[in-house]
Short mmCIF file of C-alpha atoms in Angstrom, two decimals:
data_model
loop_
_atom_site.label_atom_id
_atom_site.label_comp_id
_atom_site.label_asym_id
_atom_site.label_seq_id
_atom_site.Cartn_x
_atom_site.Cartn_y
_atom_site.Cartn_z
CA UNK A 8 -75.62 103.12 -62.22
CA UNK A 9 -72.95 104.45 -60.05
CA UNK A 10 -69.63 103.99 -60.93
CA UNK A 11 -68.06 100.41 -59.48
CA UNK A 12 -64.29 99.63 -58.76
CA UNK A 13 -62.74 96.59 -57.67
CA UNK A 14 -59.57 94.39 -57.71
CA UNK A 15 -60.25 90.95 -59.72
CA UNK A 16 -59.79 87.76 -57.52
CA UNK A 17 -56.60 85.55 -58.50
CA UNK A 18 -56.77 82.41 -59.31
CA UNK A 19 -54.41 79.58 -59.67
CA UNK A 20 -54.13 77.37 -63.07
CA UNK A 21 -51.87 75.22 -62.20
CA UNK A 22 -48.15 75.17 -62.08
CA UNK A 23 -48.44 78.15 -59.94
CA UNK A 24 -49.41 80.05 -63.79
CA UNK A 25 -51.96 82.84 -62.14
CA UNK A 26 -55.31 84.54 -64.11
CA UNK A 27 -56.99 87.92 -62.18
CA UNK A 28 -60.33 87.50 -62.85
CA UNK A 29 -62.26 90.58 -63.58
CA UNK A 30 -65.39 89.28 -64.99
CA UNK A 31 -67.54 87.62 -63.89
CA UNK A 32 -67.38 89.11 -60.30
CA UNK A 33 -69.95 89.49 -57.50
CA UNK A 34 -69.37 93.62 -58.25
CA UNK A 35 -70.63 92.84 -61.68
CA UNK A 36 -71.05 89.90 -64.29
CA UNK A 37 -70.42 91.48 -67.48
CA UNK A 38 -69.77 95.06 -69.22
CA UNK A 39 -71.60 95.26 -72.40
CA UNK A 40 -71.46 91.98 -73.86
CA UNK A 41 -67.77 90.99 -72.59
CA UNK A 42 -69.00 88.39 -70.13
CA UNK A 43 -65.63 86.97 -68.91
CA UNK A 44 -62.39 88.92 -68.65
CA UNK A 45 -58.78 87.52 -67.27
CA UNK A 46 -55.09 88.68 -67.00
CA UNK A 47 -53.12 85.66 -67.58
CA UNK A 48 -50.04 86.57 -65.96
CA UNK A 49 -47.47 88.01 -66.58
CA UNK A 50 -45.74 84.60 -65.61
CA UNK A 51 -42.14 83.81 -66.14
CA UNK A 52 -41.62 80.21 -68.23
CA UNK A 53 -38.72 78.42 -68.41
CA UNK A 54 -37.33 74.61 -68.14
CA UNK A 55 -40.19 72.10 -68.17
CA UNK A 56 -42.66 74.89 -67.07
CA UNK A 57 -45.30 76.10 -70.24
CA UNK A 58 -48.70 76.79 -70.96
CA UNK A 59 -50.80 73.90 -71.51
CA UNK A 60 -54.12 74.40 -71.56
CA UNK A 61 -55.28 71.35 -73.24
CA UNK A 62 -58.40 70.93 -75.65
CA UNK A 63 -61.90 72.24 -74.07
CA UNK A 64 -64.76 72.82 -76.08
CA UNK A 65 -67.07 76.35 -75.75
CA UNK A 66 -70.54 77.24 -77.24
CA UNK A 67 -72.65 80.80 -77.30
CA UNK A 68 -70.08 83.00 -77.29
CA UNK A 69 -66.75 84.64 -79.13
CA UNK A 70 -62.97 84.26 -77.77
CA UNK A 71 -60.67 87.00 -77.91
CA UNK A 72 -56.58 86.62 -77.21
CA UNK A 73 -54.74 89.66 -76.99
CA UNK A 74 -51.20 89.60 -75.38
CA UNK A 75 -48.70 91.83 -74.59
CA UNK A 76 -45.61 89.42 -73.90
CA UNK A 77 -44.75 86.03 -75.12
CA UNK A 78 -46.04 83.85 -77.64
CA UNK A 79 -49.31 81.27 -77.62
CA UNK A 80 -50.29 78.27 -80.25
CA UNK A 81 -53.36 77.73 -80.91
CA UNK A 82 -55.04 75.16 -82.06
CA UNK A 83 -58.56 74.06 -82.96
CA UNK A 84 -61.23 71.67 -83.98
CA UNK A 85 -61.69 73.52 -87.43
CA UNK A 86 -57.87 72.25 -88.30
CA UNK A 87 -56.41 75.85 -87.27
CA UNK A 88 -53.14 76.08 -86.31
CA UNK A 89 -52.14 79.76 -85.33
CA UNK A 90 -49.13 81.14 -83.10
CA UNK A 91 -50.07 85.10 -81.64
CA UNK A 92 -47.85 87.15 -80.71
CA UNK A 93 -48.36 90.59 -79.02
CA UNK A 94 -50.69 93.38 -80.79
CA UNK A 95 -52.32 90.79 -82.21
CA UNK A 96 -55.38 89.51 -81.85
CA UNK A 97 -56.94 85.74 -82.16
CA UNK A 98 -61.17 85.90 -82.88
CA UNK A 99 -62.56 82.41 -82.17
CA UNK A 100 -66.76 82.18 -82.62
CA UNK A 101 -67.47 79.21 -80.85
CA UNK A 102 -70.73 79.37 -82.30
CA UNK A 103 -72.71 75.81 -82.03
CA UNK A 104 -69.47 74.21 -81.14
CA UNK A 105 -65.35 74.57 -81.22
CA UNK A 106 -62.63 72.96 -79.35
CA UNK A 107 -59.25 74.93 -78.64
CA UNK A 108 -56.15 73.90 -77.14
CA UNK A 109 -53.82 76.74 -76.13
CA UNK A 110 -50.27 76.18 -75.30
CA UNK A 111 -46.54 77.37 -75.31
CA UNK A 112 -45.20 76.80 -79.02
CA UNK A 113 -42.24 73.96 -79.17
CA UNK A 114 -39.76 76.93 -79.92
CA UNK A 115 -40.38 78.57 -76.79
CA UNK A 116 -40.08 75.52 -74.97
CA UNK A 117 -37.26 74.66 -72.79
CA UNK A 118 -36.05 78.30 -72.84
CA UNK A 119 -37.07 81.37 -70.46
CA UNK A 120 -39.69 83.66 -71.72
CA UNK A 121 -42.08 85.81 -69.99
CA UNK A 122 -46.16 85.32 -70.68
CA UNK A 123 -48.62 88.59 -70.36
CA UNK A 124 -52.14 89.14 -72.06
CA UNK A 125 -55.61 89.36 -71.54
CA UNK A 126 -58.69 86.78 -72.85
CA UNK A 127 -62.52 87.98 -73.16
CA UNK A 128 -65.37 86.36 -73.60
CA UNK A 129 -68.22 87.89 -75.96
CA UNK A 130 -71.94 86.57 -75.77
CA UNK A 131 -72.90 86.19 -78.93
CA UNK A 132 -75.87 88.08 -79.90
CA UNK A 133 -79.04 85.64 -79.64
CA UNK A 134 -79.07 85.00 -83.89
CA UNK A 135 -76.07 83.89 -83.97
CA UNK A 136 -75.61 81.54 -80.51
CA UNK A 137 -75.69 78.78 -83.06
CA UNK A 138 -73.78 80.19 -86.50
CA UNK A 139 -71.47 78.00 -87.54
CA UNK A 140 -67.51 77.86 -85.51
CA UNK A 141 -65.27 80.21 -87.09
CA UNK A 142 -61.82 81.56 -86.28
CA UNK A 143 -59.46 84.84 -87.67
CA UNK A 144 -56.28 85.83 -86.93
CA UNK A 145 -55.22 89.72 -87.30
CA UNK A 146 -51.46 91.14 -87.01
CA UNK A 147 -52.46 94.28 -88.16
CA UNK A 148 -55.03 96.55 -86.15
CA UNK A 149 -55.69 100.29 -86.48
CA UNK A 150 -53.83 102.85 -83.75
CA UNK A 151 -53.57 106.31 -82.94
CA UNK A 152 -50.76 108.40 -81.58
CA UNK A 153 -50.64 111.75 -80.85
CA UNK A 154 -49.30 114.08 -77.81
CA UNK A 155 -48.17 110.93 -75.14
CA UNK A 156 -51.37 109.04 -75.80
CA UNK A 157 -51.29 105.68 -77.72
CA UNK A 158 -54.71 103.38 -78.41
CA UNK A 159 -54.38 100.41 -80.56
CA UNK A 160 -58.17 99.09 -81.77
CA UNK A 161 -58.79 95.29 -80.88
CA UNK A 162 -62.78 95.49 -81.56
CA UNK A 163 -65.38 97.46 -82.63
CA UNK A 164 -65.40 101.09 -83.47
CA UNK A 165 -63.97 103.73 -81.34
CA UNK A 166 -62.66 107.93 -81.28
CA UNK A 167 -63.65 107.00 -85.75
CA UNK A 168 -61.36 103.71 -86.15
CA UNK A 169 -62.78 100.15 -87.18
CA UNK A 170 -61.22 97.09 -86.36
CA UNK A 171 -60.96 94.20 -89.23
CA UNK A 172 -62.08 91.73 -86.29
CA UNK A 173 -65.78 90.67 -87.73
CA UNK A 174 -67.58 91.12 -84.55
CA UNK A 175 -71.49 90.18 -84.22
CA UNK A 176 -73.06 93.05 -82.23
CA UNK A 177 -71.78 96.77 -81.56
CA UNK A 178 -68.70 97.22 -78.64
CA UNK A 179 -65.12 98.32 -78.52
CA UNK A 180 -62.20 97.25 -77.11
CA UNK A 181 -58.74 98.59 -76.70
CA UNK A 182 -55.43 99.20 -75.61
CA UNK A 183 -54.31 102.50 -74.53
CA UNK A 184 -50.42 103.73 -73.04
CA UNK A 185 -50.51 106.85 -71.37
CA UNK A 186 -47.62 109.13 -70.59
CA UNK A 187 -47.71 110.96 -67.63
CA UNK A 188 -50.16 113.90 -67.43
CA UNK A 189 -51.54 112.85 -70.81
CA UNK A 190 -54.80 111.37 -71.68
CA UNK A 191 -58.24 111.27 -73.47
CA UNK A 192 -61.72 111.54 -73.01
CA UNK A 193 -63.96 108.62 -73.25
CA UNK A 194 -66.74 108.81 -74.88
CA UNK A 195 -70.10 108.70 -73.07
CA UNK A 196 -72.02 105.84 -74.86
CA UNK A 197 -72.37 103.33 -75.19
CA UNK A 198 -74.12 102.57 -71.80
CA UNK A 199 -71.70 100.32 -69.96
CA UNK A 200 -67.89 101.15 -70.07
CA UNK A 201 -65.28 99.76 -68.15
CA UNK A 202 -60.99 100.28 -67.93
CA UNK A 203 -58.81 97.32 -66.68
CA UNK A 204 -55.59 99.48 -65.43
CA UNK A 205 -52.30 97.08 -66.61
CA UNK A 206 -49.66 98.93 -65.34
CA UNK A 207 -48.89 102.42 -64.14
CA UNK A 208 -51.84 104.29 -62.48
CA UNK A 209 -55.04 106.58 -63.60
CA UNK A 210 -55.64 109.80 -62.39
CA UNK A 211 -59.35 111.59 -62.80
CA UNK A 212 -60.43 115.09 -61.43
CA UNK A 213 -61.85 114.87 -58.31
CA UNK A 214 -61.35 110.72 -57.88
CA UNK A 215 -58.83 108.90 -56.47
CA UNK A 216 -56.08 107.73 -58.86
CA UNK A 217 -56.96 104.23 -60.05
CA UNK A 218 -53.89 101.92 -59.48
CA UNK A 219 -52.74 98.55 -61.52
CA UNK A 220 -54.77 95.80 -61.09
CA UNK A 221 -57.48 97.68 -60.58
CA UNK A 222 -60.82 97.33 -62.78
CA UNK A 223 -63.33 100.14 -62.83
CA UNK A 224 -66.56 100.48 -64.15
CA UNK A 225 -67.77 103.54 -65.23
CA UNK A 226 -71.12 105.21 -64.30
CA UNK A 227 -73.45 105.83 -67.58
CA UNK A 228 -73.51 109.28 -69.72
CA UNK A 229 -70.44 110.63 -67.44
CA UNK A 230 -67.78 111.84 -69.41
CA UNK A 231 -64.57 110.21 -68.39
CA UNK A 232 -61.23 112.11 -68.80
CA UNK A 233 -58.44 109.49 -67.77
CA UNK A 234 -54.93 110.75 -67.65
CA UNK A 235 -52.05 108.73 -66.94
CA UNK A 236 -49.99 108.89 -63.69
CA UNK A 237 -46.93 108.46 -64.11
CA UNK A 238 -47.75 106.71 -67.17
CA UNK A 239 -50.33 104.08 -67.93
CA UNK A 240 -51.45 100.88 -69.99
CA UNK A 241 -54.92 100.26 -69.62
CA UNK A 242 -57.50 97.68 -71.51
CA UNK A 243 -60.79 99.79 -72.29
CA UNK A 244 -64.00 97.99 -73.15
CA UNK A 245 -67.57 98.40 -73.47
CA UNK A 246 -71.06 98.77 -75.49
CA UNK A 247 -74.48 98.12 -74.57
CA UNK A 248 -76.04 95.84 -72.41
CA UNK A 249 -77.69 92.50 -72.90
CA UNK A 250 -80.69 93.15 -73.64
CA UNK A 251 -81.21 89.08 -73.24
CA UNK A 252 -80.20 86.89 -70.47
CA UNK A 253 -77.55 84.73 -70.74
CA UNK A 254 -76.38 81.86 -68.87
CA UNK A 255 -72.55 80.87 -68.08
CA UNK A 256 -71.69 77.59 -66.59
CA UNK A 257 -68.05 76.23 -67.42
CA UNK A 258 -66.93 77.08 -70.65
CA UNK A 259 -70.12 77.49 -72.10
CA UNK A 260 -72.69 80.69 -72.63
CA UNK A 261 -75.70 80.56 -73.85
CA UNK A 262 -79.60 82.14 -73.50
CA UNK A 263 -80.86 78.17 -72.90
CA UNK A 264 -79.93 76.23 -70.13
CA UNK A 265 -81.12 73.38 -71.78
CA UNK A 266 -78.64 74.00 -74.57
CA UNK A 267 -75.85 74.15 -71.78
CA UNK A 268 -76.57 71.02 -70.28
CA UNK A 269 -77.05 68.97 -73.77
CA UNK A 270 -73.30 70.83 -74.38
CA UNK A 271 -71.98 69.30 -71.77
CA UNK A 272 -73.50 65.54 -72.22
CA UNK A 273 -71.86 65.54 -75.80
CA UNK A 274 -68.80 66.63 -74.58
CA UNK A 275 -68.98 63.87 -71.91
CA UNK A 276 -70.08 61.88 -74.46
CA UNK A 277 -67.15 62.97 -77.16
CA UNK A 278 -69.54 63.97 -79.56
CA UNK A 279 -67.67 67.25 -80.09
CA UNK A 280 -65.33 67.29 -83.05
CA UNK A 281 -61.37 66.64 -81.55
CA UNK A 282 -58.67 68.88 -82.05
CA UNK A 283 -56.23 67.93 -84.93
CA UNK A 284 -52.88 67.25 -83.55
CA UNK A 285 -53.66 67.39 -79.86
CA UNK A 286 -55.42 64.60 -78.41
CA UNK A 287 -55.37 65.14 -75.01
CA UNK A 288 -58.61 66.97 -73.39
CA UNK A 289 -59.69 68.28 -70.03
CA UNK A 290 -62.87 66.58 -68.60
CA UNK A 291 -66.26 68.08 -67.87
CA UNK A 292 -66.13 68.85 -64.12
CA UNK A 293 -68.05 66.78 -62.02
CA UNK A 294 -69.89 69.48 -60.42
CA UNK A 295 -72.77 70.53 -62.98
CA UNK A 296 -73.96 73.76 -63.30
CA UNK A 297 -74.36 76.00 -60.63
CA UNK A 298 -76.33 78.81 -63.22
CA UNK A 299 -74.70 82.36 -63.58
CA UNK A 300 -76.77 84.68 -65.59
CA UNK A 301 -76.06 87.83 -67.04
CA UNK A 302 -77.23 90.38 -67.39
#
């Protein structure tokens, strides 16, 4: 697999509150098993303008809230009420069935504040598509800092750090600053690797620099040495590929389409459990599923 590079599409949530869309993408539909990847923002908030992304229900697969600015409330149909804040990290298994609200918390509200952060997807591994719903919160994650570079862990296990996030299937995930001319050497496996480039720029040896914005894909069992230029903030991510199809339609991922579609008749239907505290909902779209499958 050669290496693949590409800006994510942007799309438009609603009071002009903007996602770039990395995964899935027609250059590729998922890197290890992150199977959905957006930059929510950075947007400025202020007045009657917030984040409300009202209750929605997932299945099949794990959440994963990171931010770097501002502040997000979340809420779900386990009773969970949880602000994060940035260099944390919010680890929702949707399992068989959660509903999550996300919005601006009331403090924030009213007053300007800035919003920046990234949300992932994981497929769950096939065993556990149906384990029970289950959400963590951690404000504490393992980092290293040495000579201008900086990496704090979100997931998995990476350069001999572990992450307290109880993940379901080998990956990592992280976020590194670069200062300029400094940098480190990924490691060659797993198979699929990717960088997400927040701010600054990426220079390589014999590549062109890779700019903000910009997600990359690596090719497999190349060493990468990335270096930043003039300085950098990049999301790295990977492990190995899904070794089981998957199917994405909506907010819901599973290995059954049949699963899918009985998903989205109960939450037609309102048999999913509601969301203490927030009653409002966003309804199924009335386009069914137009089947994405990954690998």
């Amino acid at each position: 697999m050669a290496e693949i590079r590409f800006r994510p599409r942007v799309r438009d949530l609603g009071d002009g509150f903007q996602v770039r869309r990395a995964l899935p993408a027609a250059e590729s539909r998922a890197v290890g098993p992150f199977v959905f990847f957006d930059h929510m923002g950075p947007a400025r908030l202020s007045g009657e303008r917030a984040l409300d992304v009202r209750p929605h229900p997932h299945i099949g697969l794990a959440t994963v809230t990171y931010l770097f600015e501002g502040e997000i409330l979340h809420r779900d149909s386990l009773g969970t009420v949880q602000v994060i804040r940035p260099g944390e990290v919010n680890w929702m298994v949707a399992g068989r069935g959660i509903v999550h609200s996300e919005r601006t918390p009331a403090g924030l509200r009213g007053v300007e504040s800035r919003l920046s952060g990234i949300q992932t997807w994981i497929a769950l591994p096939l065993a556990n598509e149906e384990d029970a719903p289950a959400f963590s919160h951690h404000a504490v994650l393992p980092s290293f800092q040495e000579n201008g570079v900086s990496i704090r862990l979100v997931l998995g296990d990476l350069l001999g750090m572990s992450s307290p996030v109880p993940t379901l299937s080998p990956m990592f995930y992280a976020d590194v600053s670069l200062s300029a001319g400094r940098g480190f050497t990924l490691p060659t496996a797993p198979d699929e690797r990717a960088a997400y480039v927040v701010e600054g720029a990426l220079e390589r040896e014999g590549a062109a620099a890779i700019e903000a914005g910009e997600f990359v894909i690596f090719e497999r069992g190349v060493e990468v040495r990335l270096r930043g230029a003039p300085g950098a903030r990049i999301m790295i991510l990977g492990g190995p590929q899904l070794a089981e199809p998957r199917h994405v339609w909506w907010n819901f991922v599973s290995s059954s389409r049949a699963r899918i579609e009985r998903a989205a008749a109960d939450w037609r239907d309102g048999r999913f459990a509601k969301v203490p505290g927030d009653d409002e909902r966003i309804p199924l779209p009335e386009q069914g599923p137009r089947w994405v499958n990954y690998p």
